[in-house]
Amino acid sequence: MNRRVLHIARNTFREAVRDRVLYNLIAFALLMSGAAILVGQISIDIERLVVINLGLTAVSLFGVVIAIFIGIGLVSKEIDRRTLYTILTRPVRRWEFITGKFFGLAGTLLVNTLCMAVGVFAALLYVSHRFQRADGWVLVALYFIVLQFLIITALALLFSAFSTPLMSAVFAFALFVVGCFSEDLRGFAAMAHGAEKWLATAAAYVIPNFSALNVITSVAHGQPVSGQLVLYNTIYALIYVLMALSGAVLIFERRNLK
Amino acid sequence: MKASGKVTIVAGLLLLGSLAGSVVLLRKIDRMRSHASLEEVLYISSPKALKRLSLGYDGLLADIYWTRAVQYFGATHSQGSEHYELLAPLLEITTTLDPHLLVAYEYGANFMAAKRPNGAGQPEEAAKLVERGIESNPHEWRLYYNLGFIYYMELKDYPKAAAAFSQGSQVSNAHPFLKVLAAQMAQHAGDAEMARMLWTTTYESTQDHMIRANALAHLRALRVDQDITAMEERIEMYQKRTGKLPESFADLIQSGLLPGVPLDPLGHAYKLMDDGRVEVRTPDDLPFIEKGKPLGYVPPKVPKFLPSD
Amino acid sequence: MPAIEILGLEKTYHVGFWRKQAKRALHPLQLTVAEGEIFGFLGPNGAGKTTTIKMLMGLVFPSGGTARVLGGSISDPAVRAQVGFLPEQPYFYDYLTARELLEYYGQLSGIPGQERRQKVKAMLERVGLGEAGNVQLRKFSKGMLQRVGIAQAILHDPKIVIFDEPMSGLDPMGRREVRDLIEQLKQEGKTVFFSTHILSDAEALCDRVAILHQGQLRGVGAVAELTANVQGKIELIWSGTTAPAALKAISAELHVSGDTVRAVLAEDRQESALDILKQSGLRLISLTPVRSSLEDYFVSQVGPDKISAGAGS
């Protein structure tokens, strides 16, 4: 990979770590251990279910909040504080900056998610005393969650390339919520008529598809995830990231840094 | 000094390419998961818990589940599948989240209660759903109507149907027809005329296009059956009078038994067969008919009452 | 080949909610900076200096015109590698130490590993931050940050150095150090282009200056050339406690202190002033020509109304 992209990514990761982003892991650890102990008091059947549901949901929400707030801060903070001036006046291209920021944040989220995954599995081990074959599907669910983070990060970058931090956060969060219901949205679109149908369909296809990336419930019930879905979701997420980043580059390339 | 042209072109192409790619993949994923996301309702053991979890946004969530129910039924129906396992839980969740969503009960009465392949074939569950609806909305005459409809059409429990109609007729603003239905129930239960009245009421009182289309198909079928019964009487009279079967409708018209060539509800002329039977020309477009089907006719797997789209 | 050629750069900002209102931040500007010179870019706050520099650095896109740096375009990374830039009131990643920051910038400028470490170390010494190299920048004072800013601008040994208000916010000692550093850079053969609204700095340092006011170029040339055309002044001191009315009318300044009176007036009024004094019987103590400064020239171009008047960002 381009070396400057790598340097920017590394510095972004360093920024996140030094800004104590990873402290959220403490809250997560407390949540998981509390849940594991409490649920242990209930019944055998449901405890795995609760640990997986709660664990994966927490991983997802913590990560989404981090992705949005840091993702937004990345570019707009650099513009606000004018730290960008001394970067872009070096032999760094604007697209390299955007790409580097993306990889830096993606790396941060990946490390964060890995730590959380260890926590989830530790809690699972605590409640059921041994790992089961079905626990493998939890890994797939975690993988899908990471794919979600990648999409959100790219979107946060896209918004912060042209909007204020607050508006960017609002946009990104709204898209996340709407994206969770994107399959329903395509359902709505299919039921509409005329011009509305075209508009709704277009919107429904542009909105990120988080529905298919959320398999927490079925995984908690030990249901397998088809290999084809893993493949399609992976390609979809990568393509979506590429789309959002291309948009961010297109906008940022033209932006006046006042 | 200017934005780099090369970067713009590359990023622009990537943007368009990935947009197209994402649509293609979404379609693949959606096809694969046609019901996957819905199956989660099977894990929701307590719709009440879901209502609490919705943090007060239960109205919105109900709308989402309602859309899912309609989608699910529409998609399953058009695929020709006879399995509607998820319809009952979807409707139950919908009505728990928003007990005032009347159209959901109406749906239950029409499609959950109906026999397969036109519905889920769960009339008892449908009746329970509507009864719960009446508990939450005691002043909605439609729900009493829906309940009576299930009892009459699917469970053939005419006294209970009559009771539901007469209860409904006491609600203020009730459709005056409910009183008529209740009164006629004792005398005309099982008549084609009774069924016609019911379907007409359903047709007139609903806003949902699927329920409406279903009612219309049933009304058409009733008319076809009525038409053919009448024509068969005339043919019999002709045969008695002349000792032979009419060769065409013209024979019947000449002998004054028919005023003209009769048309079915879709506007096609009926066919007079050599053996004296009357057939419709497009049996696939007239689901639910009892008479007028060609000999050895195999109906399509799914009754075609949905508006073609 | 000139170091910097500004060929008709102009900028119009669109302001207001609907971006309908056009605001001219810079009228088409022609300017050439020769290689190896120290060039001062002067003007009151809001004259359009920073806008010009940002366009020059490719941070803001011009509404018209172009600029060439070392004969190439600033959008070419190879050209940017030859330019060092210090923005106005710089702010840096405050979670990094000075050493880490310079390391990072060195990486982005493409300085290879071993050389980079040496350069960073030498640079920290050069700007007097040898001791503070491992302190996070959030603990730095404003003056120290300015030093870091200068260090990052010259770290990669650029041919051209562009400073936006390098002396602002510094104490007199700090300003002195920056001045010395700019002199050193010139000795090293670098071209220095800096903006300032502090005229004495420019007068002391610059080979040539340009004066910008309200987005328009008001003058460009060597300091001596510019001041030569300003009308000279003389200072008259005589004994007495009042000034004759006729003398009052032609004086630019008039002060009475104890039993002497001091008046400043235009050179060409000298004869008539002496006549008036003679007629009034007042005794002349001294007559001295006043050397005209860059400030006089500046005021003559920009107007004495105020040095901080004007529009723009």
Tab-separated table of N, CA and C in Angstrom, chain C residues 177-260:
chain	number	residue	atom	x	y	z
C	177	GLU	N	14.055	36.103	17.340
C	177	GLU	CA	14.563	34.784	16.930
C	177	GLU	C	14.055	34.400	15.542
C	178	VAL	N	12.794	34.703	15.303
C	178	VAL	CA	12.228	34.368	13.999
C	178	VAL	C	12.919	35.181	12.907
C	179	ARG	N	13.160	36.441	13.228
C	179	ARG	CA	13.859	37.283	12.245
C	179	ARG	C	15.229	36.706	11.917
C	180	ASP	N	15.948	36.288	12.964
C	180	ASP	CA	17.280	35.718	12.743
C	180	ASP	C	17.180	34.463	11.896
C	181	LEU	N	16.150	33.676	12.164
C	181	LEU	CA	16.002	32.434	11.447
C	181	LEU	C	15.736	32.681	9.960
C	182	ILE	N	14.918	33.694	9.710
C	182	ILE	CA	14.619	34.006	8.302
C	182	ILE	C	15.912	34.452	7.598
C	183	GLU	N	16.715	35.226	8.301
C	183	GLU	CA	18.013	35.652	7.733
C	183	GLU	C	18.868	34.425	7.405
C	184	GLN	N	18.892	33.481	8.360
C	184	GLN	CA	19.678	32.256	8.146
C	184	GLN	C	19.194	31.497	6.913
C	185	LEU	N	17.874	31.421	6.772
C	185	LEU	CA	17.318	30.684	5.638
C	185	LEU	C	17.777	31.314	4.334
C	186	LYS	N	17.803	32.628	4.332
C	186	LYS	CA	18.272	33.317	3.128
C	186	LYS	C	19.731	32.960	2.862
C	187	GLN	N	20.533	32.944	3.956
C	187	GLN	CA	21.950	32.566	3.810
C	187	GLN	C	22.065	31.181	3.182
C	188	GLU	N	21.119	30.301	3.555
C	188	GLU	CA	21.170	28.941	3.026
C	188	GLU	C	20.665	28.868	1.592
C	189	GLY	N	20.281	30.015	1.053
C	189	GLY	CA	19.879	30.044	-0.349
C	189	GLY	C	18.401	29.781	-0.573
C	190	LYS	N	17.628	29.800	0.501
C	190	LYS	CA	16.202	29.530	0.338
C	190	LYS	C	15.455	30.826	0.012
C	191	THR	N	14.327	30.640	-0.623
C	191	THR	CA	13.445	31.762	-0.879
C	191	THR	C	12.452	31.825	0.272
C	192	VAL	N	12.278	33.006	0.854
C	192	VAL	CA	11.325	33.128	1.956
C	192	VAL	C	10.215	34.100	1.554
C	193	PHE	N	9.013	33.627	1.659
C	193	PHE	CA	7.848	34.473	1.349
C	193	PHE	C	7.019	34.504	2.617
C	194	PHE	N	6.882	35.667	3.231
C	194	PHE	CA	6.081	35.679	4.453
C	194	PHE	C	5.133	36.865	4.501
C	195	SER	N	4.014	36.646	5.154
C	195	SER	CA	3.047	37.725	5.286
C	195	SER	C	3.160	38.289	6.686
C	196	THR	N	2.872	39.547	6.821
C	196	THR	CA	2.878	40.148	8.147
C	196	THR	C	2.085	41.446	8.101
C	197	HIS	N	1.616	41.845	9.254
C	197	HIS	CA	1.052	43.194	9.303
C	197	HIS	C	1.929	44.074	10.196
C	198	ILE	N	3.075	43.493	10.617
C	198	ILE	CA	4.010	44.278	11.425
C	198	ILE	C	5.085	44.834	10.490
C	199	LEU	N	5.026	46.151	10.268
C	199	LEU	CA	5.842	46.729	9.205
C	199	LEU	C	7.317	46.748	9.541
C	200	SER	N	7.642	46.931	10.833
C	200	SER	CA	9.060	47.034	11.173
C	200	SER	C	9.780	45.731	10.860
C	201	ASP	N	9.105	44.610	11.065
C	201	ASP	CA	9.722	43.332	10.733
C	201	ASP	C	10.065	43.279	9.260
C	202	ALA	N	9.105	43.677	8.464
C	202	ALA	CA	9.296	43.609	7.023
C	202	ALA	C	10.415	44.549	6.596
C	203	GLU	N	10.406	45.739	7.176
C	203	GLU	CA	11.391	46.740	6.790
C	203	GLU	C	12.805	46.247	7.090
C	204	ALA	N	12.934	45.551	8.218
C	204	ALA	CA	14.254	45.100	8.632
C	204	ALA	C	14.738	43.918	7.805
C	205	LEU	N	13.810	43.103	7.298
C	205	LEU	CA	14.192	41.832	6.707
C	205	LEU	C	14.155	41.768	5.192
C	206	CYS	N	13.144	42.408	4.608
C	206	CYS	CA	12.774	42.018	3.245
C	206	CYS	C	13.639	42.661	2.182
C	207	ASP	N	13.918	41.857	1.156
C	207	ASP	CA	14.514	42.414	-0.046
C	207	ASP	C	13.458	43.192	-0.799
C	208	ARG	N	12.292	42.593	-0.872
C	208	ARG	CA	11.199	43.287	-1.555
C	208	ARG	C	9.916	43.035	-0.767
C	209	VAL	N	8.974	43.926	-0.936
C	209	VAL	CA	7.680	43.746	-0.280
C	209	VAL	C	6.559	44.020	-1.279
C	210	ALA	N	5.394	43.492	-0.963
C	210	ALA	CA	4.189	43.846	-1.714
C	210	ALA	C	3.162	44.294	-0.687
C	211	ILE	N	2.371	45.278	-1.045
C	211	ILE	CA	1.352	45.757	-0.109
C	211	ILE	C	-0.030	45.485	-0.687
C	212	LEU	N	-0.800	44.818	0.134
C	212	LEU	CA	-2.137	44.417	-0.297
C	212	LEU	C	-3.141	45.132	0.588
C	213	HIS	N	-4.185	45.680	-0.023
C	213	HIS	CA	-5.220	46.320	0.785
C	213	HIS	C	-6.568	46.063	0.139
C	214	GLN	N	-7.486	45.588	0.928
C	214	GLN	CA	-8.827	45.271	0.449
C	214	GLN	C	-8.791	44.420	-0.813
C	215	GLY	N	-7.910	43.444	-0.784
C	215	GLY	CA	-7.845	42.502	-1.887
C	215	GLY	C	-7.159	43.024	-3.131
C	216	GLN	N	-6.554	44.218	-3.025
C	216	GLN	CA	-5.893	44.763	-4.214
C	216	GLN	C	-4.435	45.082	-3.921
C	217	LEU	N	-3.596	44.879	-4.901
C	217	LEU	CA	-2.180	45.168	-4.748
C	217	LEU	C	-1.988	46.680	-4.822
C	218	ARG	N	-1.331	47.233	-3.799
C	218	ARG	CA	-1.151	48.692	-3.780
C	218	ARG	C	0.269	49.113	-4.090
C	219	GLY	N	1.195	48.173	-4.075
C	219	GLY	CA	2.571	48.552	-4.374
C	219	GLY	C	3.468	47.358	-4.192
C	220	VAL	N	4.553	47.342	-4.985
C	220	VAL	CA	5.490	46.236	-4.845
C	220	VAL	C	6.876	46.734	-5.230
C	221	GLY	N	7.878	46.308	-4.492
C	221	GLY	CA	9.249	46.715	-4.811
C	221	GLY	C	10.125	46.638	-3.584
C	222	ALA	N	11.403	47.071	-3.757
C	222	ALA	CA	12.322	47.092	-2.620
C	222	ALA	C	11.866	48.189	-1.670
C	223	VAL	N	12.161	48.048	-0.384
C	223	VAL	CA	11.718	49.019	0.608
C	223	VAL	C	12.238	50.411	0.257
C	224	ALA	N	13.519	50.488	-0.116
C	224	ALA	CA	14.113	51.789	-0.437
C	224	ALA	C	13.405	52.450	-1.616
C	225	GLU	N	13.089	51.642	-2.636
C	225	GLU	CA	12.388	52.176	-3.817
C	225	GLU	C	11.038	52.751	-3.427
C	226	LEU	N	10.358	52.024	-2.626
C	226	LEU	CA	9.001	52.443	-2.278
C	226	LEU	C	9.010	53.714	-1.466
C	227	THR	N	9.929	53.779	-0.493
C	227	THR	CA	9.936	54.940	0.381
C	227	THR	C	10.499	56.170	-0.335
C	228	ALA	N	11.328	55.938	-1.388
C	228	ALA	CA	11.933	57.070	-2.093
C	228	ALA	C	10.873	57.983	-2.672
C	229	ASN	N	9.795	57.447	-3.097
C	229	ASN	CA	8.770	58.262	-3.748
C	229	ASN	C	7.830	58.946	-2.772
C	230	VAL	N	7.967	58.594	-1.490
C	230	VAL	CA	7.092	59.245	-0.519
C	230	VAL	C	7.636	60.637	-0.261
C	231	GLN	N	6.736	61.586	-0.232
C	231	GLN	CA	7.154	62.967	-0.019
C	231	GLN	C	7.824	63.088	1.343
C	232	GLY	N	9.005	63.729	1.362
C	232	GLY	CA	9.752	63.871	2.604
C	232	GLY	C	9.088	64.854	3.563
C	233	LYS	N	9.566	64.828	4.826
C	233	LYS	CA	9.024	65.731	5.835
C	233	LYS	C	10.172	66.391	6.578
C	234	ILE	N	9.846	67.542	7.173
C	234	ILE	CA	10.854	68.176	8.011
C	234	ILE	C	10.273	68.432	9.383
C	235	GLU	N	11.206	68.539	10.341
C	235	GLU	CA	10.787	68.822	11.707
C	235	GLU	C	11.380	70.189	12.084
C	236	LEU	N	10.496	71.090	12.570
C	236	LEU	CA	10.925	72.427	12.987
C	236	LEU	C	10.746	72.541	14.493
C	237	ILE	N	11.756	73.113	15.153
C	237	ILE	CA	11.587	73.403	16.582
C	237	ILE	C	11.972	74.849	16.822
C	238	TRP	N	11.099	75.586	17.454
C	238	TRP	CA	11.438	76.972	17.790
C	238	TRP	C	11.053	77.241	19.234
C	239	SER	N	11.620	78.353	19.773
C	239	SER	CA	11.281	78.663	21.166
C	239	SER	C	10.047	79.525	21.191
C	240	GLY	N	9.225	79.329	22.164
C	240	GLY	CA	7.956	80.044	22.239
C	240	GLY	C	6.899	79.131	22.837
C	241	THR	N	5.720	79.654	23.053
C	241	THR	CA	4.646	78.864	23.634
C	241	THR	C	3.455	78.787	22.700
C	242	THR	N	3.479	79.486	21.563
C	242	THR	CA	2.360	79.426	20.627
C	242	THR	C	2.889	79.297	19.208
C	243	ALA	N	1.982	78.910	18.344
C	243	ALA	CA	2.321	78.839	16.927
C	243	ALA	C	1.459	79.826	16.176
C	244	PRO	N	2.061	80.536	15.214
C	244	PRO	CA	1.241	81.463	14.407
C	244	PRO	C	0.180	80.677	13.626
C	245	ALA	N	-0.979	81.314	13.432
C	245	ALA	CA	-2.104	80.646	12.763
C	245	ALA	C	-1.702	80.142	11.391
C	246	ALA	N	-0.897	80.931	10.660
C	246	ALA	CA	-0.508	80.528	9.302
C	246	ALA	C	0.326	79.254	9.334
C	247	LEU	N	1.131	79.122	10.374
C	247	LEU	CA	1.975	77.942	10.490
C	247	LEU	C	1.151	76.721	10.886
C	248	LYS	N	0.197	76.956	11.757
C	248	LYS	CA	-0.705	75.885	12.165
C	248	LYS	C	-1.366	75.249	10.954
C	249	ALA	N	-1.742	76.119	10.023
C	249	ALA	CA	-2.509	75.643	8.863
C	249	ALA	C	-1.718	74.689	7.997
C	250	ILE	N	-0.393	74.834	7.937
C	250	ILE	CA	0.382	73.975	7.031
C	250	ILE	C	1.090	72.832	7.754
C	251	SER	N	0.964	72.757	9.082
C	251	SER	CA	1.660	71.702	9.828
C	251	SER	C	0.831	70.421	9.868
C	252	ALA	N	1.557	69.289	9.798
C	252	ALA	CA	0.883	68.001	9.965
C	252	ALA	C	0.752	67.677	11.446
C	253	GLU	N	1.767	68.045	12.214
C	253	GLU	CA	1.734	67.798	13.657
C	253	GLU	C	2.215	69.053	14.360
C	254	LEU	N	1.743	69.248	15.568
C	254	LEU	CA	2.149	70.440	16.318
C	254	LEU	C	2.096	70.094	17.802
C	255	HIS	N	3.244	70.276	18.483
C	255	HIS	CA	3.269	70.004	19.929
C	255	HIS	C	3.895	71.176	20.639
C	256	VAL	N	3.296	71.564	21.763
C	256	VAL	CA	3.918	72.603	22.594
C	256	VAL	C	4.396	71.898	23.853
C	257	SER	N	5.718	72.051	24.159
C	257	SER	CA	6.190	71.453	25.401
C	257	SER	C	7.116	72.465	26.087
C	258	GLY	N	6.727	72.914	27.276
C	258	GLY	CA	7.494	73.935	27.999
C	258	GLY	C	7.581	75.212	27.180
C	259	ASP	N	8.805	75.668	26.856
C	259	ASP	CA	8.919	76.894	26.079
C	259	ASP	C	9.409	76.624	24.674
C	260	THR	N	9.234	75.364	24.210
C	260	THR	CA	9.543	75.110	22.794
C	260	THR	C	8.313	74.516	22.098
